[in-house]
Amino acid sequence: MRANPWLGEGAALAASLIALGLRFALDEVLPPGFPYLTFFPAVILTTFFFGLRPGITCATLSGLAAWYFFIPPAPGFVIDGPTALALAFYAFIVAVDIALIHLMHQAGERLRTERQVTADLYEQQRTMFQELQHRVANNMQFVAALLTLQKRKVGNDPKAALAALDEARVRLETISRIHRRLYDPSCIERPIGQTLRELCADLLDATGAQNIVCLVDTPPVRLDLTQLTTLSLLVVEVVTNALKHAFPAGTRGTITIQLERLETEQLTLTIADDGRGMPADFDPETTRSLGFRIAQGLAAQLGGPLAYSNAGGTVVCLTFAP
């Protein structure tokens, strides 16, 4: 009722007329000196149920009606000393009543708002805790799957086992760096391009590839945290593979990471290097490369398979919906 101004004004008019009618009905049984008896409740009830403005309207109409019909010499709007005193008394009482009721409603509204904020914060905290548990479980599953893949790759060769463990360690350290960056509260609004540049710089430092340059070109798009994490892991996997296999030792090279927005509201990720390219007999369907299988799994989480091609080096493309 308080949200509808026209309803409030209509209620103020109706309350004033009802109070006037009741005052006329009681006029013969009341002693002189009670011009506002039925008008005070009308003002109080109107303000309480319909708000400040209807309360003021009701108080104004009621005051005029009481002045005209019930303050001597009546009827008429005559002003003299006693009349002025009676009107001042009425104005003071209704002003105090309206102010107190208005302040009470404001305090109640602030209390409701604070309760809602508290409830929203509690729900947000509960959701974040569930999300944290979910992400920890996913990360543990990813580590377990990684170690399982490495185990299958090792066989009975001790040297291969050491190499596999070292490779797993590097991957886990990379995942740790990614998560530290992505979950840092100060980096929530960081552009995707800056995040990918920092990840590539970490990879170049970790591998000691001083002759390789990593270029990143991305539009100002926003991804949710899950997609950004998966995309970062995918970029790390593909770039790591390029650093290991695309360039002969000591040669210079460039790795380009480009993210483009399509007219279909999809995004295309392209990672290209100017290295030696893929072997002529490379078949994505039959390869047993661990890095390739991890990259394909990450691409599937984003919603599409990776496409490989040779174009002055190796080109890896993925189209997905943000």
PDB file of C-alpha atoms in Angstrom:
ATOM      1  CA  MET A   1       0.000   0.000   0.000  1.00  0.00           C
ATOM      2  CA  ARG A   2       2.835   2.411   0.763  1.00  0.00           C
ATOM      3  CA  ALA A   3       4.324   1.840  -2.683  1.00  0.00           C
ATOM      4  CA  ASN A   4       1.275   3.186  -4.566  1.00  0.00           C
ATOM      5  CA  PRO A   5       1.068   7.013  -4.283  1.00  0.00           C
ATOM      6  CA  TRP A   6      -2.369   7.309  -5.870  1.00  0.00           C
ATOM      7  CA  LEU A   7      -3.795   4.693  -3.551  1.00  0.00           C
ATOM      8  CA  GLY A   8      -2.292   6.576  -0.618  1.00  0.00           C
ATOM      9  CA  GLU A   9      -3.798   9.913  -1.690  1.00  0.00           C
ATOM     10  CA  GLY A  10      -7.201   8.291  -2.178  1.00  0.00           C
ATOM     11  CA  ALA A  11      -6.954   6.686   1.243  1.00  0.00           C
ATOM     12  CA  ALA A  12      -6.051  10.068   2.774  1.00  0.00           C
ATOM     13  CA  LEU A  13      -9.133  11.677   1.244  1.00  0.00           C
ATOM     14  CA  ALA A  14     -11.358   8.787   2.339  1.00  0.00           C
ATOM     15  CA  ALA A  15      -9.964   8.821   5.889  1.00  0.00           C
ATOM     16  CA  SER A  16     -10.557  12.567   6.156  1.00  0.00           C
ATOM     17  CA  LEU A  17     -14.169  12.214   4.992  1.00  0.00           C
ATOM     18  CA  ILE A  18     -14.826   9.281   7.370  1.00  0.00           C
ATOM     19  CA  ALA A  19     -13.318  11.221  10.279  1.00  0.00           C
ATOM     20  CA  LEU A  20     -15.460  14.239   9.355  1.00  0.00           C
ATOM     21  CA  GLY A  21     -18.599  12.108   9.255  1.00  0.00           C
ATOM     22  CA  LEU A  22     -17.835  10.528  12.623  1.00  0.00           C
ATOM     23  CA  ARG A  23     -17.171  13.941  14.143  1.00  0.00           C
ATOM     24  CA  PHE A  24     -20.550  15.180  12.924  1.00  0.00           C
ATOM     25  CA  ALA A  25     -22.168  12.032  14.347  1.00  0.00           C
ATOM     26  CA  LEU A  26     -20.560  12.638  17.739  1.00  0.00           C
ATOM     27  CA  ASP A  27     -21.090  16.386  17.781  1.00  0.00           C
ATOM     28  CA  GLU A  28     -24.270  16.274  19.896  1.00  0.00           C
ATOM     29  CA  VAL A  29     -22.799  13.978  22.593  1.00  0.00           C
ATOM     30  CA  LEU A  30     -19.410  15.667  22.935  1.00  0.00           C
ATOM     31  CA  PRO A  31     -18.851  18.713  25.142  1.00  0.00           C
ATOM     32  CA  PRO A  32     -17.313  21.795  23.457  1.00  0.00           C
ATOM     33  CA  GLY A  33     -13.576  21.774  22.889  1.00  0.00           C
ATOM     34  CA  PHE A  34     -12.972  18.496  21.012  1.00  0.00           C
ATOM     35  CA  PRO A  35     -12.666  19.608  17.356  1.00  0.00           C
ATOM     36  CA  TYR A  36      -9.956  17.041  16.502  1.00  0.00           C
ATOM     37  CA  LEU A  37     -11.209  13.953  18.311  1.00  0.00           C
ATOM     38  CA  THR A  38     -11.855  11.795  15.225  1.00  0.00           C
ATOM     39  CA  PHE A  39      -9.214  13.424  13.025  1.00  0.00           C
ATOM     40  CA  PHE A  40      -6.123  12.397  15.003  1.00  0.00           C
ATOM     41  CA  PRO A  41      -6.753   8.626  14.523  1.00  0.00           C
ATOM     42  CA  ALA A  42      -7.372   9.187  10.808  1.00  0.00           C
ATOM     43  CA  VAL A  43      -3.992  10.925  10.419  1.00  0.00           C
ATOM     44  CA  ILE A  44      -2.171   8.275  12.449  1.00  0.00           C
ATOM     45  CA  LEU A  45      -3.698   5.317  10.596  1.00  0.00           C
ATOM     46  CA  THR A  46      -3.181   6.889   7.166  1.00  0.00           C
ATOM     47  CA  THR A  47       0.475   7.638   7.874  1.00  0.00           C
ATOM     48  CA  PHE A  48       1.074   4.174   9.303  1.00  0.00           C
ATOM     49  CA  PHE A  49      -0.463   2.235   6.434  1.00  0.00           C
ATOM     50  CA  PHE A  50       0.144   4.513   3.433  1.00  0.00           C
ATOM     51  CA  GLY A  51       3.224   6.579   4.218  1.00  0.00           C
ATOM     52  CA  LEU A  52       4.431  10.118   4.791  1.00  0.00           C
ATOM     53  CA  ARG A  53       2.801  11.993   1.915  1.00  0.00           C
ATOM     54  CA  PRO A  54      -0.713  10.538   2.381  1.00  0.00           C
ATOM     55  CA  GLY A  55      -0.363  11.243   6.106  1.00  0.00           C
ATOM     56  CA  ILE A  56       0.407  14.902   5.404  1.00  0.00           C
ATOM     57  CA  THR A  57      -2.524  15.087   2.980  1.00  0.00           C
ATOM     58  CA  CYS A  58      -4.888  13.592   5.548  1.00  0.00           C
ATOM     59  CA  ALA A  59      -3.576  15.933   8.251  1.00  0.00           C
ATOM     60  CA  THR A  60      -4.097  18.985   6.006  1.00  0.00           C
ATOM     61  CA  LEU A  61      -7.618  18.023   4.947  1.00  0.00           C
ATOM     62  CA  SER A  62      -8.589  17.080   8.507  1.00  0.00           C
ATOM     63  CA  GLY A  63      -7.196  20.328   9.910  1.00  0.00           C
ATOM     64  CA  LEU A  64      -9.125  22.406   7.379  1.00  0.00           C
ATOM     65  CA  ALA A  65     -12.343  20.461   8.091  1.00  0.00           C
ATOM     66  CA  ALA A  66     -11.951  20.851  11.858  1.00  0.00           C
ATOM     67  CA  TRP A  67     -11.171  24.560  11.488  1.00  0.00           C
ATOM     68  CA  TYR A  68     -14.188  25.211   9.237  1.00  0.00           C
ATOM     69  CA  PHE A  69     -16.826  23.125  11.025  1.00  0.00           C
ATOM     70  CA  PHE A  70     -15.807  22.694  14.675  1.00  0.00           C
ATOM     71  CA  ILE A  71     -13.599  25.596  15.852  1.00  0.00           C
ATOM     72  CA  PRO A  72     -15.727  28.557  16.940  1.00  0.00           C
ATOM     73  CA  PRO A  73     -16.924  30.739  15.419  1.00  0.00           C
ATOM     74  CA  ALA A  74     -18.064  28.016  12.994  1.00  0.00           C
ATOM     75  CA  PRO A  75     -18.689  27.500  10.190  1.00  0.00           C
ATOM     76  CA  GLY A  76     -15.924  29.477   8.483  1.00  0.00           C
ATOM     77  CA  PHE A  77     -12.179  30.058   8.366  1.00  0.00           C
ATOM     78  CA  VAL A  78     -11.971  32.712  11.044  1.00  0.00           C
ATOM     79  CA  ILE A  79      -8.594  33.413  12.607  1.00  0.00           C
ATOM     80  CA  ASP A  80      -8.247  34.927  16.062  1.00  0.00           C
ATOM     81  CA  GLY A  81      -6.199  34.245  19.181  1.00  0.00           C
ATOM     82  CA  PRO A  82      -7.963  31.095  20.430  1.00  0.00           C
ATOM     83  CA  THR A  83      -8.321  29.746  16.881  1.00  0.00           C
ATOM     84  CA  ALA A  84      -4.627  30.273  16.168  1.00  0.00           C
ATOM     85  CA  LEU A  85      -3.743  28.498  19.422  1.00  0.00           C
ATOM     86  CA  ALA A  86      -6.027  25.546  18.578  1.00  0.00           C
ATOM     87  CA  LEU A  87      -4.563  25.264  15.064  1.00  0.00           C
ATOM     88  CA  ALA A  88      -1.011  25.449  16.406  1.00  0.00           C
ATOM     89  CA  PHE A  89      -1.808  22.687  18.897  1.00  0.00           C
ATOM     90  CA  TYR A  90      -3.257  20.520  16.105  1.00  0.00           C
ATOM     91  CA  ALA A  91      -0.284  21.149  13.789  1.00  0.00           C
ATOM     92  CA  PHE A  92       2.204  20.274  16.539  1.00  0.00           C
ATOM     93  CA  ILE A  93       0.445  17.023  17.493  1.00  0.00           C
ATOM     94  CA  VAL A  94      -0.008  15.721  13.931  1.00  0.00           C
ATOM     95  CA  ALA A  95       3.564  16.745  13.004  1.00  0.00           C
ATOM     96  CA  VAL A  96       4.945  14.741  15.937  1.00  0.00           C
ATOM     97  CA  ASP A  97       2.707  11.760  15.128  1.00  0.00           C
ATOM     98  CA  ILE A  98       3.629  11.755  11.440  1.00  0.00           C
ATOM     99  CA  ALA A  99       7.354  12.190  12.164  1.00  0.00           C
ATOM    100  CA  LEU A 100       7.441   9.355  14.691  1.00  0.00           C
ATOM    101  CA  ILE A 101       5.541   6.960  12.436  1.00  0.00           C
ATOM    102  CA  HIS A 102       7.725   7.887   9.446  1.00  0.00           C
ATOM    103  CA  LEU A 103      10.942   7.388  11.434  1.00  0.00           C
ATOM    104  CA  MET A 104       9.626   4.071  12.745  1.00  0.00           C
ATOM    105  CA  HIS A 105       8.972   2.849   9.205  1.00  0.00           C
ATOM    106  CA  GLN A 106      12.403   4.024   8.056  1.00  0.00           C
ATOM    107  CA  ALA A 107      14.036   2.130  10.919  1.00  0.00           C
ATOM    108  CA  GLY A 108      12.010  -0.965  10.045  1.00  0.00           C
ATOM    109  CA  GLU A 109      13.016  -0.683   6.383  1.00  0.00           C
ATOM    110  CA  ARG A 110      16.701  -0.367   7.318  1.00  0.00           C
ATOM    111  CA  LEU A 111      16.353  -3.404   9.551  1.00  0.00           C
ATOM    112  CA  ARG A 112      14.764  -5.413   6.733  1.00  0.00           C
ATOM    113  CA  THR A 113      17.513  -4.291   4.357  1.00  0.00           C
ATOM    114  CA  GLU A 114      20.228  -5.279   6.817  1.00  0.00           C
ATOM    115  CA  ARG A 115      18.587  -8.655   7.349  1.00  0.00           C
ATOM    116  CA  GLN A 116      18.455  -9.192   3.602  1.00  0.00           C
ATOM    117  CA  VAL A 117      22.106  -8.209   3.237  1.00  0.00           C
ATOM    118  CA  THR A 118      23.016 -10.615   6.041  1.00  0.00           C
ATOM    119  CA  ALA A 119      21.027 -13.394   4.391  1.00  0.00           C
ATOM    120  CA  ASP A 120      22.670 -12.669   1.013  1.00  0.00           C
ATOM    121  CA  LEU A 121      26.143 -12.677   2.573  1.00  0.00           C
ATOM    122  CA  TYR A 122      25.412 -15.967   4.312  1.00  0.00           C
ATOM    123  CA  GLU A 123      24.169 -17.503   1.054  1.00  0.00           C
ATOM    124  CA  GLN A 124      27.209 -16.157  -0.808  1.00  0.00           C
ATOM    125  CA  GLN A 125      29.556 -17.565   1.836  1.00  0.00           C
ATOM    126  CA  ARG A 126      27.794 -20.940   1.705  1.00  0.00           C
ATOM    127  CA  THR A 127      27.969 -20.982  -2.089  1.00  0.00           C
ATOM    128  CA  MET A 128      31.659 -20.003  -2.060  1.00  0.00           C
ATOM    129  CA  PHE A 129      32.427 -22.741   0.451  1.00  0.00           C
ATOM    130  CA  GLN A 130      30.639 -25.317  -1.713  1.00  0.00           C
ATOM    131  CA  GLU A 131      32.463 -23.997  -4.777  1.00  0.00           C
ATOM    132  CA  LEU A 132      35.788 -24.255  -2.928  1.00  0.00           C
ATOM    133  CA  GLN A 133      35.045 -27.857  -1.990  1.00  0.00           C
ATOM    134  CA  HIS A 134      34.039 -28.580  -5.574  1.00  0.00           C
ATOM    135  CA  ARG A 135      37.223 -27.048  -6.987  1.00  0.00           C
ATOM    136  CA  VAL A 136      39.449 -28.850  -4.481  1.00  0.00           C
ATOM    137  CA  ALA A 137      37.781 -32.145  -5.431  1.00  0.00           C
ATOM    138  CA  ASN A 138      38.233 -31.365  -9.144  1.00  0.00           C
ATOM    139  CA  ASN A 139      41.885 -30.506  -8.619  1.00  0.00           C
ATOM    140  CA  MET A 140      42.466 -33.736  -6.709  1.00  0.00           C
ATOM    141  CA  GLN A 141      40.796 -35.695  -9.510  1.00  0.00           C
ATOM    142  CA  PHE A 142      42.959 -33.897 -12.069  1.00  0.00           C
ATOM    143  CA  VAL A 143      46.122 -34.767 -10.135  1.00  0.00           C
ATOM    144  CA  ALA A 144      45.014 -38.396  -9.801  1.00  0.00           C
ATOM    145  CA  ALA A 145      44.265 -38.603 -13.529  1.00  0.00           C
ATOM    146  CA  LEU A 146      47.622 -37.025 -14.356  1.00  0.00           C
ATOM    147  CA  LEU A 147      49.514 -39.519 -12.209  1.00  0.00           C
ATOM    148  CA  THR A 148      47.510 -42.386 -13.721  1.00  0.00           C
ATOM    149  CA  LEU A 149      48.458 -41.269 -17.223  1.00  0.00           C
ATOM    150  CA  GLN A 150      52.090 -40.989 -16.205  1.00  0.00           C
ATOM    151  CA  LYS A 151      51.981 -44.458 -14.658  1.00  0.00           C
ATOM    152  CA  ARG A 152      50.718 -45.969 -17.904  1.00  0.00           C
ATOM    153  CA  LYS A 153      53.465 -44.178 -19.776  1.00  0.00           C
ATOM    154  CA  VAL A 154      56.284 -45.356 -17.496  1.00  0.00           C
ATOM    155  CA  GLY A 155      56.058 -49.134 -17.678  1.00  0.00           C
ATOM    156  CA  ASN A 156      59.040 -50.809 -16.011  1.00  0.00           C
ATOM    157  CA  ASP A 157      61.706 -48.279 -17.013  1.00  0.00           C
ATOM    158  CA  PRO A 158      63.176 -46.548 -13.908  1.00  0.00           C
ATOM    159  CA  LYS A 159      64.546 -43.667 -15.976  1.00  0.00           C
ATOM    160  CA  ALA A 160      61.153 -43.158 -17.565  1.00  0.00           C
ATOM    161  CA  ALA A 161      59.625 -43.209 -14.077  1.00  0.00           C
ATOM    162  CA  LEU A 162      61.922 -40.416 -12.911  1.00  0.00           C
ATOM    163  CA  ALA A 163      61.207 -38.393 -16.034  1.00  0.00           C
ATOM    164  CA  ALA A 164      57.472 -38.952 -15.616  1.00  0.00           C
ATOM    165  CA  LEU A 165      57.565 -37.848 -11.995  1.00  0.00           C
ATOM    166  CA  ASP A 166      59.563 -34.764 -12.923  1.00  0.00           C
ATOM    167  CA  GLU A 167      57.075 -33.952 -15.696  1.00  0.00           C
ATOM    168  CA  ALA A 168      54.173 -34.401 -13.274  1.00  0.00           C
ATOM    169  CA  ARG A 169      55.911 -32.118 -10.778  1.00  0.00           C
ATOM    170  CA  VAL A 170      56.323 -29.398 -13.403  1.00  0.00           C
ATOM    171  CA  ARG A 171      52.669 -29.671 -14.379  1.00  0.00           C
ATOM    172  CA  LEU A 172      51.496 -29.501 -10.780  1.00  0.00           C
ATOM    173  CA  GLU A 173      53.691 -26.481 -10.104  1.00  0.00           C
ATOM    174  CA  THR A 174      52.210 -24.831 -13.185  1.00  0.00           C
ATOM    175  CA  ILE A 175      48.677 -25.583 -11.989  1.00  0.00           C
ATOM    176  CA  SER A 176      49.584 -24.123  -8.603  1.00  0.00           C
ATOM    177  CA  ARG A 177      50.826 -20.891 -10.190  1.00  0.00           C
ATOM    178  CA  ILE A 178      47.683 -20.633 -12.299  1.00  0.00           C
ATOM    179  CA  HIS A 179      45.426 -21.022  -9.296  1.00  0.00           C
ATOM    180  CA  ARG A 180      47.389 -18.514  -7.232  1.00  0.00           C
ATOM    181  CA  ARG A 181      46.955 -15.973 -10.005  1.00  0.00           C
ATOM    182  CA  LEU A 182      43.311 -16.685 -10.777  1.00  0.00           C
ATOM    183  CA  TYR A 183      42.129 -16.827  -7.174  1.00  0.00           C
ATOM    184  CA  ASP A 184      44.010 -13.759  -5.988  1.00  0.00           C
ATOM    185  CA  PRO A 185      41.248 -11.263  -4.969  1.00  0.00           C
ATOM    186  CA  SER A 186      43.284  -8.374  -6.381  1.00  0.00           C
ATOM    187  CA  CYS A 187      43.353 -10.030  -9.815  1.00  0.00           C
ATOM    188  CA  ILE A 188      39.640 -10.759 -10.256  1.00  0.00           C
ATOM    189  CA  GLU A 189      39.176  -7.879 -12.708  1.00  0.00           C
ATOM    190  CA  ARG A 190      42.479  -8.463 -14.494  1.00  0.00           C
ATOM    191  CA  PRO A 191      42.126  -8.710 -18.320  1.00  0.00           C
ATOM    192  CA  ILE A 192      42.481 -12.172 -19.868  1.00  0.00           C
ATOM    193  CA  GLY A 193      45.370 -10.984 -22.006  1.00  0.00           C
ATOM    194  CA  GLN A 194      47.424  -9.920 -19.003  1.00  0.00           C
ATOM    195  CA  THR A 195      46.749 -13.239 -17.262  1.00  0.00           C
ATOM    196  CA  LEU A 196      47.903 -15.227 -20.304  1.00  0.00           C
ATOM    197  CA  ARG A 197      51.015 -13.050 -20.738  1.00  0.00           C
ATOM    198  CA  GLU A 198      52.040 -13.675 -17.140  1.00  0.00           C
ATOM    199  CA  LEU A 199      51.459 -17.421 -17.524  1.00  0.00           C
ATOM    200  CA  CYS A 200      53.576 -17.506 -20.671  1.00  0.00           C
ATOM    201  CA  ALA A 201      56.323 -15.540 -18.911  1.00  0.00           C
ATOM    202  CA  ASP A 202      56.277 -18.147 -16.123  1.00  0.00           C
ATOM    203  CA  LEU A 203      56.616 -20.940 -18.675  1.00  0.00           C
ATOM    204  CA  LEU A 204      59.493 -19.253 -20.494  1.00  0.00           C
ATOM    205  CA  ASP A 205      61.309 -18.730 -17.201  1.00  0.00           C
ATOM    206  CA  ALA A 206      60.665 -22.300 -16.062  1.00  0.00           C
ATOM    207  CA  THR A 207      61.965 -23.828 -19.280  1.00  0.00           C
ATOM    208  CA  GLY A 208      64.834 -21.372 -19.773  1.00  0.00           C
ATOM    209  CA  ALA A 209      63.666 -20.608 -23.323  1.00  0.00           C
ATOM    210  CA  GLN A 210      65.456 -17.296 -23.675  1.00  0.00           C
ATOM    211  CA  ASN A 211      65.196 -17.153 -27.473  1.00  0.00           C
ATOM    212  CA  ILE A 212      61.420 -17.654 -27.624  1.00  0.00           C
ATOM    213  CA  VAL A 213      58.929 -14.776 -27.665  1.00  0.00           C
ATOM    214  CA  CYS A 214      55.296 -15.235 -26.643  1.00  0.00           C
ATOM    215  CA  LEU A 215      52.762 -12.764 -28.099  1.00  0.00           C
ATOM    216  CA  VAL A 216      49.199 -12.496 -26.771  1.00  0.00           C
ATOM    217  CA  ASP A 217      46.293 -10.781 -28.536  1.00  0.00           C
ATOM    218  CA  THR A 218      42.872 -10.929 -26.848  1.00  0.00           C
ATOM    219  CA  PRO A 219      39.727  -8.757 -26.981  1.00  0.00           C
ATOM    220  CA  PRO A 220      38.200  -7.344 -23.775  1.00  0.00           C
ATOM    221  CA  VAL A 221      36.026 -10.377 -23.017  1.00  0.00           C
ATOM    222  CA  ARG A 222      34.956 -11.754 -19.648  1.00  0.00           C
ATOM    223  CA  LEU A 223      34.940 -15.452 -18.742  1.00  0.00           C
ATOM    224  CA  ASP A 224      33.711 -17.029 -15.558  1.00  0.00           C
ATOM    225  CA  LEU A 225      36.348 -18.412 -13.232  1.00  0.00           C
ATOM    226  CA  THR A 226      35.827 -22.027 -14.297  1.00  0.00           C
ATOM    227  CA  GLN A 227      36.272 -21.258 -17.995  1.00  0.00           C
ATOM    228  CA  LEU A 228      39.237 -18.974 -17.336  1.00  0.00           C
ATOM    229  CA  THR A 229      40.966 -21.679 -15.303  1.00  0.00           C
ATOM    230  CA  THR A 230      40.393 -24.325 -17.978  1.00  0.00           C
ATOM    231  CA  LEU A 231      41.473 -21.957 -20.765  1.00  0.00           C
ATOM    232  CA  SER A 232      44.647 -21.079 -18.873  1.00  0.00           C
ATOM    233  CA  LEU A 233      45.509 -24.747 -18.328  1.00  0.00           C
ATOM    234  CA  LEU A 234      44.926 -25.432 -22.011  1.00  0.00           C
ATOM    235  CA  VAL A 235      47.167 -22.557 -23.081  1.00  0.00           C
ATOM    236  CA  VAL A 236      49.857 -23.735 -20.676  1.00  0.00           C
ATOM    237  CA  GLU A 237      49.681 -27.278 -22.064  1.00  0.00           C
ATOM    238  CA  VAL A 238      49.879 -26.231 -25.731  1.00  0.00           C
ATOM    239  CA  VAL A 239      52.600 -23.642 -25.140  1.00  0.00           C
ATOM    240  CA  THR A 240      54.622 -26.143 -23.077  1.00  0.00           C
ATOM    241  CA  ASN A 241      54.361 -28.646 -25.938  1.00  0.00           C
ATOM    242  CA  ALA A 242      55.545 -25.989 -28.397  1.00  0.00           C
ATOM    243  CA  LEU A 243      58.516 -25.078 -26.199  1.00  0.00           C
ATOM    244  CA  LYS A 244      59.509 -28.735 -25.957  1.00  0.00           C
ATOM    245  CA  HIS A 245      59.072 -29.806 -29.584  1.00  0.00           C
ATOM    246  CA  ALA A 246      58.646 -26.886 -32.002  1.00  0.00           C
ATOM    247  CA  PHE A 247      62.059 -25.258 -31.913  1.00  0.00           C
ATOM    248  CA  PRO A 248      65.493 -26.824 -32.323  1.00  0.00           C
ATOM    249  CA  ALA A 249      67.864 -26.068 -29.463  1.00  0.00           C
ATOM    250  CA  GLY A 250      69.210 -22.526 -29.528  1.00  0.00           C
ATOM    251  CA  THR A 251      66.955 -21.260 -32.326  1.00  0.00           C
ATOM    252  CA  ARG A 252      64.752 -18.227 -32.090  1.00  0.00           C
ATOM    253  CA  GLY A 253      61.002 -18.506 -32.363  1.00  0.00           C
ATOM    254  CA  THR A 254      57.636 -16.921 -31.696  1.00  0.00           C
ATOM    255  CA  ILE A 255      54.485 -18.336 -30.148  1.00  0.00           C
ATOM    256  CA  THR A 256      51.292 -16.378 -30.808  1.00  0.00           C
ATOM    257  CA  ILE A 257      48.146 -16.688 -28.690  1.00  0.00           C
ATOM    258  CA  GLN A 258      45.060 -15.044 -30.178  1.00  0.00           C
ATOM    259  CA  LEU A 259      41.486 -14.946 -28.951  1.00  0.00           C
ATOM    260  CA  GLU A 260      38.847 -13.743 -31.426  1.00  0.00           C
ATOM    261  CA  ARG A 261      35.122 -13.119 -31.038  1.00  0.00           C
ATOM    262  CA  LEU A 262      32.989 -14.584 -33.824  1.00  0.00           C
ATOM    263  CA  GLU A 263      29.675 -13.260 -35.153  1.00  0.00           C
ATOM    264  CA  THR A 264      27.976 -16.284 -33.568  1.00  0.00           C
ATOM    265  CA  GLU A 265      28.925 -14.955 -30.104  1.00  0.00           C
ATOM    266  CA  GLN A 266      31.555 -17.680 -29.839  1.00  0.00           C
ATOM    267  CA  LEU A 267      35.269 -17.311 -29.221  1.00  0.00           C
ATOM    268  CA  THR A 268      38.123 -18.856 -31.181  1.00  0.00           C
ATOM    269  CA  LEU A 269      41.425 -19.554 -29.463  1.00  0.00           C
ATOM    270  CA  THR A 270      44.407 -19.879 -31.802  1.00  0.00           C
ATOM    271  CA  ILE A 271      47.879 -20.857 -30.592  1.00  0.00           C
ATOM    272  CA  ALA A 272      50.482 -20.835 -33.354  1.00  0.00           C
ATOM    273  CA  ASP A 273      54.255 -21.178 -33.471  1.00  0.00           C
ATOM    274  CA  ASP A 274      56.750 -20.641 -36.297  1.00  0.00           C
ATOM    275  CA  GLY A 275      58.708 -23.770 -35.471  1.00  0.00           C
ATOM    276  CA  ARG A 276      59.298 -27.013 -37.336  1.00  0.00           C
ATOM    277  CA  GLY A 277      55.626 -27.950 -37.481  1.00  0.00           C
ATOM    278  CA  MET A 278      53.982 -31.306 -36.857  1.00  0.00           C
ATOM    279  CA  PRO A 279      55.372 -34.548 -38.238  1.00  0.00           C
ATOM    280  CA  ALA A 280      53.847 -35.678 -41.514  1.00  0.00           C
ATOM    281  CA  ASP A 281      52.503 -38.843 -39.905  1.00  0.00           C
ATOM    282  CA  PHE A 282      50.844 -37.038 -36.957  1.00  0.00           C
ATOM    283  CA  ASP A 283      47.304 -38.292 -36.388  1.00  0.00           C
ATOM    284  CA  PRO A 284      45.281 -36.688 -33.562  1.00  0.00           C
ATOM    285  CA  GLU A 285      43.051 -39.755 -33.395  1.00  0.00           C
ATOM    286  CA  THR A 286      45.830 -42.243 -32.675  1.00  0.00           C
ATOM    287  CA  THR A 287      48.534 -40.273 -30.891  1.00  0.00           C
ATOM    288  CA  ARG A 288      49.417 -41.440 -27.388  1.00  0.00           C
ATOM    289  CA  SER A 289      51.082 -38.198 -26.339  1.00  0.00           C
ATOM    290  CA  LEU A 290      50.251 -37.393 -22.724  1.00  0.00           C
ATOM    291  CA  GLY A 291      50.261 -33.633 -23.336  1.00  0.00           C
ATOM    292  CA  PHE A 292      47.949 -34.060 -26.306  1.00  0.00           C
ATOM    293  CA  ARG A 293      45.493 -36.131 -24.275  1.00  0.00           C
ATOM    294  CA  ILE A 294      45.494 -33.571 -21.458  1.00  0.00           C
ATOM    295  CA  ALA A 295      44.946 -30.733 -23.940  1.00  0.00           C
ATOM    296  CA  GLN A 296      42.064 -32.591 -25.595  1.00  0.00           C
ATOM    297  CA  GLY A 297      40.461 -33.194 -22.214  1.00  0.00           C
ATOM    298  CA  LEU A 298      40.709 -29.497 -21.312  1.00  0.00           C
ATOM    299  CA  ALA A 299      39.293 -28.517 -24.720  1.00  0.00           C
ATOM    300  CA  ALA A 300      36.360 -30.871 -24.148  1.00  0.00           C
ATOM    301  CA  GLN A 301      35.614 -29.052 -20.877  1.00  0.00           C
ATOM    302  CA  LEU A 302      35.351 -25.816 -22.867  1.00  0.00           C
ATOM    303  CA  GLY A 303      32.982 -27.463 -25.331  1.00  0.00           C
ATOM    304  CA  GLY A 304      34.953 -28.307 -28.445  1.00  0.00           C
ATOM    305  CA  PRO A 305      37.787 -30.451 -29.883  1.00  0.00           C
ATOM    306  CA  LEU A 306      41.180 -29.036 -30.753  1.00  0.00           C
ATOM    307  CA  ALA A 307      42.024 -28.646 -34.449  1.00  0.00           C
ATOM    308  CA  TYR A 308      45.678 -29.064 -35.493  1.00  0.00           C
ATOM    309  CA  SER A 309      47.251 -27.833 -38.727  1.00  0.00           C
ATOM    310  CA  ASN A 310      50.609 -26.910 -40.271  1.00  0.00           C
ATOM    311  CA  ALA A 311      50.889 -23.300 -41.471  1.00  0.00           C
ATOM    312  CA  GLY A 312      54.472 -22.083 -41.141  1.00  0.00           C
ATOM    313  CA  GLY A 313      54.566 -24.050 -37.915  1.00  0.00           C
ATOM    314  CA  THR A 314      51.995 -25.729 -35.730  1.00  0.00           C
ATOM    315  CA  VAL A 315      48.578 -24.087 -35.385  1.00  0.00           C
ATOM    316  CA  VAL A 316      46.113 -25.206 -32.715  1.00  0.00           C
ATOM    317  CA  CYS A 317      42.535 -23.864 -32.785  1.00  0.00           C
ATOM    318  CA  LEU A 318      39.541 -24.203 -30.490  1.00  0.00           C
ATOM    319  CA  THR A 319      36.092 -22.634 -30.873  1.00  0.00           C
ATOM    320  CA  PHE A 320      33.922 -22.437 -27.791  1.00  0.00           C
ATOM    321  CA  ALA A 321      31.039 -20.496 -26.280  1.00  0.00           C
ATOM    322  CA  PRO A 322      31.880 -18.124 -23.404  1.00  0.00           C
TER     323      PRO A 322
END
